[in-house]
Coordinates of C-alpha atoms in Angstrom, one line a residue:
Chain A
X30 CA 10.3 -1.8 20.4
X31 CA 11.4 -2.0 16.6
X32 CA 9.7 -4.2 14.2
X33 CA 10.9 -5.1 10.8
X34 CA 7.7 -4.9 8.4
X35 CA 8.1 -6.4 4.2
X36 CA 6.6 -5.3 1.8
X37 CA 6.5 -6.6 -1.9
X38 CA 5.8 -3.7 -4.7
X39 CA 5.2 -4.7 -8.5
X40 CA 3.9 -2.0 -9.7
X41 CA 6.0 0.5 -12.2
X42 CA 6.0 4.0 -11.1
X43 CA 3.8 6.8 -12.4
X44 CA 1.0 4.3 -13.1
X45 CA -1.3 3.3 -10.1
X46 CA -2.2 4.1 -6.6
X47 CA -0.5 1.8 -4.9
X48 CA 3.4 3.0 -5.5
X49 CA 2.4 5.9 -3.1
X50 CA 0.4 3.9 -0.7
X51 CA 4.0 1.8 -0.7
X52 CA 6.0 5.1 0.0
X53 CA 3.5 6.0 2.8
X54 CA 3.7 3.0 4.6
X55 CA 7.5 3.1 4.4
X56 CA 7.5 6.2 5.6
X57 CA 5.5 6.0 8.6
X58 CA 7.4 2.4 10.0
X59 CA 10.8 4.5 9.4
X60 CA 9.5 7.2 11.2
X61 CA 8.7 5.1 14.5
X62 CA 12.0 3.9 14.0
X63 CA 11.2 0.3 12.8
X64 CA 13.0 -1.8 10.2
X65 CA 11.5 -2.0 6.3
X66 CA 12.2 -5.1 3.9
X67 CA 11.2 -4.2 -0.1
X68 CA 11.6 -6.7 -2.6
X69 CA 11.0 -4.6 -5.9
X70 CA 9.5 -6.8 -8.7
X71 CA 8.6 -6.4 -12.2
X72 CA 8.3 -3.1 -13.2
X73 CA 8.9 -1.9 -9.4
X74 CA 12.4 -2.2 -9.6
X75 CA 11.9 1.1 -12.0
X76 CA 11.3 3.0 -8.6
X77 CA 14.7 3.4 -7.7
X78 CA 16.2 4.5 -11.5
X79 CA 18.7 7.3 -11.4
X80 CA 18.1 8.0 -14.5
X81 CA 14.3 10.0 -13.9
X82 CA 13.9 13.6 -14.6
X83 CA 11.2 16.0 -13.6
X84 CA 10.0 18.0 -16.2
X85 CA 8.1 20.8 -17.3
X86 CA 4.2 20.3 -18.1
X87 CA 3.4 21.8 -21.1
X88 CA -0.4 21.3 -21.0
X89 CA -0.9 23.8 -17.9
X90 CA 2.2 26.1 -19.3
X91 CA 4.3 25.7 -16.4
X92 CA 8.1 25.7 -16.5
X93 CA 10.0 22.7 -14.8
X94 CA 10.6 24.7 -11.5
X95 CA 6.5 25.1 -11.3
X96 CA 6.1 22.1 -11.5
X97 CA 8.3 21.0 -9.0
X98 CA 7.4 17.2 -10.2
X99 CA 8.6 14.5 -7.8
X100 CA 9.8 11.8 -8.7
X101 CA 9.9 8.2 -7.1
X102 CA 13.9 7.9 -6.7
X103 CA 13.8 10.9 -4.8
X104 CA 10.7 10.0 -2.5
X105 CA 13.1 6.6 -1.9
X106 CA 16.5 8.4 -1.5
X107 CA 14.6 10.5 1.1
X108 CA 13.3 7.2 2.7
X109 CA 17.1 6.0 3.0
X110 CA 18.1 9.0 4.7
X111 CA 15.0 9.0 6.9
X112 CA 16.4 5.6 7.7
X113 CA 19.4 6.9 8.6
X114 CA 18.1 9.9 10.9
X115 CA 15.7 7.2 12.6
X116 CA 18.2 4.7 13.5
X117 CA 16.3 2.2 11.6
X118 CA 17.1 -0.4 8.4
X119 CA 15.8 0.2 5.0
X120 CA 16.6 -2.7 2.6
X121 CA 15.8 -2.9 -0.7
X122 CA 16.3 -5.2 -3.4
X123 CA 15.7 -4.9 -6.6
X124 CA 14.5 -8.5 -8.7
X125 CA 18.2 -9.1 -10.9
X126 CA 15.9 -10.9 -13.7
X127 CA 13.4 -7.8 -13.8
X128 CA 16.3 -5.5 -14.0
X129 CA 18.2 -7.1 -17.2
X130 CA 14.7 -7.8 -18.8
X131 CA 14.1 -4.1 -18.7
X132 CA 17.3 -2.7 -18.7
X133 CA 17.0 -0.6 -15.4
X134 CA 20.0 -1.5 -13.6
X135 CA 21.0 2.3 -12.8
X136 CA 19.8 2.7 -9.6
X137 CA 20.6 5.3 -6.9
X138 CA 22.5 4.4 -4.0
X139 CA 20.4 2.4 -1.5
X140 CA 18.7 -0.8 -3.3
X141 CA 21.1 -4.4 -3.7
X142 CA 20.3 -6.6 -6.4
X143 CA 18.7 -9.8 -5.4
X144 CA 15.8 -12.4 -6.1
X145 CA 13.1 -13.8 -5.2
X146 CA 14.8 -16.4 -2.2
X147 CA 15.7 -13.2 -0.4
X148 CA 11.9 -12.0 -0.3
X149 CA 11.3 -15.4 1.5
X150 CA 13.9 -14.9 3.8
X151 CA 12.8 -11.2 4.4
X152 CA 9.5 -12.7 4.9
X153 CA 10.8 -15.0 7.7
X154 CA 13.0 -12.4 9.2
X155 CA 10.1 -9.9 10.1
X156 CA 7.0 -9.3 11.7
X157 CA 4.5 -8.6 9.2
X158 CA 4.7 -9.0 4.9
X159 CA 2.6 -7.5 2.7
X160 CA 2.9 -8.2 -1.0
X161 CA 0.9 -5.6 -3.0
X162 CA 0.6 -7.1 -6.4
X163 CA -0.4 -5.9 -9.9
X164 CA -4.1 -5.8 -10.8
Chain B
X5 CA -6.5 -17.4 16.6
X6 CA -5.3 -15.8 13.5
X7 CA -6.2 -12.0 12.9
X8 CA -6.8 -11.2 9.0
X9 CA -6.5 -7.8 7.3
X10 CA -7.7 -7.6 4.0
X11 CA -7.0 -4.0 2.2
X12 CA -9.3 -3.6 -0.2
X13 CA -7.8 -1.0 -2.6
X14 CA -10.3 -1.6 -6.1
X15 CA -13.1 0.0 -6.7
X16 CA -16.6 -1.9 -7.1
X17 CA -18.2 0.2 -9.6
X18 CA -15.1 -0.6 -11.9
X19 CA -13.4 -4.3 -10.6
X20 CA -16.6 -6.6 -10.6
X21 CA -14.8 -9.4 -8.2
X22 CA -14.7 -6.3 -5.4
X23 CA -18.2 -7.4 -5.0
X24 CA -17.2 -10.9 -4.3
X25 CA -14.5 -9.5 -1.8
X26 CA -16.5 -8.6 1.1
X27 CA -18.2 -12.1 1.4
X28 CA -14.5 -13.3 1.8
X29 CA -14.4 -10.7 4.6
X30 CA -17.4 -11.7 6.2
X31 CA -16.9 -15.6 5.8
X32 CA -13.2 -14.9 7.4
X33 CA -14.8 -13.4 10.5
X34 CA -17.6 -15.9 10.8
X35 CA -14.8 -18.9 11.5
X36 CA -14.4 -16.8 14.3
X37 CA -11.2 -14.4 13.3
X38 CA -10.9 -11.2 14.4
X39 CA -11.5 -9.5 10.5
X40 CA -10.3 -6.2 9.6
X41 CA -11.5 -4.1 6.3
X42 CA -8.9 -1.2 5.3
X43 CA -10.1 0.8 2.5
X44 CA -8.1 2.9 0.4
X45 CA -6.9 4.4 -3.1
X46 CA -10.3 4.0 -5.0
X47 CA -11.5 1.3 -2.6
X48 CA -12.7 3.9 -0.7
X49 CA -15.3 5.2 -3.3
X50 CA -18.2 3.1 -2.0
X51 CA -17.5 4.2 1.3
X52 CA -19.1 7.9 0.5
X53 CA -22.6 7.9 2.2
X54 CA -25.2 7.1 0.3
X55 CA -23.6 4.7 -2.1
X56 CA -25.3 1.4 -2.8
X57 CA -22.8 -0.5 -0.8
X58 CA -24.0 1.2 2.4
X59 CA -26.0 -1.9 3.0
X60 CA -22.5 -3.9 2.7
X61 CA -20.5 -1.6 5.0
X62 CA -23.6 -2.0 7.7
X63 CA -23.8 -6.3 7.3
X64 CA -19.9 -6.2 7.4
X65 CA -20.1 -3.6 10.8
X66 CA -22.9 -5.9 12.3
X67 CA -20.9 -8.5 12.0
X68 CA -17.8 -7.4 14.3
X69 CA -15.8 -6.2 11.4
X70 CA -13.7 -3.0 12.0
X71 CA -14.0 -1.0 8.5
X72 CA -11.4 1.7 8.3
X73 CA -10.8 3.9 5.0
X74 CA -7.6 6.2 4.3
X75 CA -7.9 9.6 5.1
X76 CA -5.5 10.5 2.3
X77 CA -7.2 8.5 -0.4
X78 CA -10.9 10.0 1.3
X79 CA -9.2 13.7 0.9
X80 CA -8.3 12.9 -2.8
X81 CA -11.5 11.9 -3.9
X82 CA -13.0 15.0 -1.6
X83 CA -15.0 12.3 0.6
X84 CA -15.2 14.6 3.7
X85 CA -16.5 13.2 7.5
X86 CA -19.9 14.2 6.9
X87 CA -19.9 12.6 3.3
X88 CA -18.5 9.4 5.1
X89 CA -20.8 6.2 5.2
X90 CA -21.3 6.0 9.4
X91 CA -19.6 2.3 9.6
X92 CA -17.0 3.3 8.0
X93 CA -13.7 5.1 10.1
X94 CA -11.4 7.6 8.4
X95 CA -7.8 6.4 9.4
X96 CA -4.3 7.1 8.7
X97 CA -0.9 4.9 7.6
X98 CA -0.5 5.2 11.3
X99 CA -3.3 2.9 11.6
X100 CA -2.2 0.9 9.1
X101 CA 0.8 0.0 10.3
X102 CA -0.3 -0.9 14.0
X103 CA -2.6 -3.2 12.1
X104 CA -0.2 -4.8 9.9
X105 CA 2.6 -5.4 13.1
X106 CA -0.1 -6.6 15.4
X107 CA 1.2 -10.7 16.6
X108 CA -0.9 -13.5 14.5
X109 CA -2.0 -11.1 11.4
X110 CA -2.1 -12.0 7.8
X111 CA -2.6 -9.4 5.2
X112 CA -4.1 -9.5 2.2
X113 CA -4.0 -6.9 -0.6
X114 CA -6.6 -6.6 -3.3

């Protein structure tokens, strides 16, 4: 039976851990075929920003296609499409206040803008929340 | 009654209130809750055998707490079954997630 689990990231991308412990998570509920719920706050809501680019690493001397750097909008864009295959609901807002303060409103396709009512009502809409905060 | 998992995710030899955490754990599961330990990013450091949190991991065990660490964050830091403290159990997102959607859980991140 599908479940609908939230989750609650704050972390920016490229800095800790926990951004890919997120994306795991996400990934195995899709997979089973239950629902996710993100509310992206503070610098999470630069996880989903078009705008990223892979590049080259010039410290090891490899070229951008040796690299093969990922980044976070396409681990996400992957999880939408997952969604899709699976039957299941991804949603994922983005905090509107975190956005303008940072300027990161280009987004792929996928998240909505929203705020921090709709994390309580995601919270109250599903079976489990976990909010993974900043240290 | 209410089931708690707490994810510990710092490490102690660098986040000094990750010493504190476990007594949380343990004073959770001695109001009677069924208490759950999920290690992982550098939370699982102290988990390698031999470290001096072995003694923790064993009170925490002896005391009906389930203590799981993340095989992917044990992989990264090359903490391999054998090098895994023996009250400690190597376990997956899979894991995770049963954990986390199981009725009357709360989770707590640290």
């Amino acid at each position: 039976m599908s479940k609908t689990l939230t989750l609650a990231l704050m972390d920016a991308p490229y800095e800790k851990a926990a951004s890919t412990t997120a994306l795991r998570l996400i990934h195995e509920a899709l997979s089973r075929g239950h629902n996710v719920n993100v509310f992206a706050y503070e610098g999470a809501v630069n996880l989903t920003m078009a705008d990223q680019k892979p590049h080259a690493n010039p410290v090891k001397g490899t070229s951008l296609e040796e690299e093969d750097h990922p980044t976070t909008k396409e681990w996400i864009g992957s999880l939408f499409e997952l969604a899709e295959n699976k039957g299941a609901t991804l949603k994922w807002i983005n905090c509107g206040l975190c956005v303008d303060e940072r300027g990161a409103g280009n987004w792929i396709p996928g998240p909505v803008r929203g705020g921090p009512p709709h994390f309580v009502a995601f919270a109250k809409s599903s079976d489990a929340t976990l909010v993974i905060p900043t240290k | 009654m209410t089931a708690y998992l707490y994810i510990e995710s710092r490490d102690p030899f660098d986040s000094a209130d990750s010493r504190y955490f476990p007594d949380l754990v343990k004073g959770t599961r001695e109001r009677g809750h069924k208490t759950t330990l999920f290690l992982v990013q550098n939370g699982v450091l102290p988990a390698r055998k031999g470290s001096q949190f072995s003694d923790r991991f064993r009170e925490l065990a002896e005391a009906g707490i389930t203590i799981y660490a993340d095989d992917f964050s044990l992989a990264e830091r090359a903490i391999g079954a054998a090098d895994t403290d023996s009250h400690v159990q190597s376990a997956g997102m899979d894991r995770l997630l049963d954990l986390l959607l199981e009725p009357d859980t709360k989770a707590v991140w640290h």
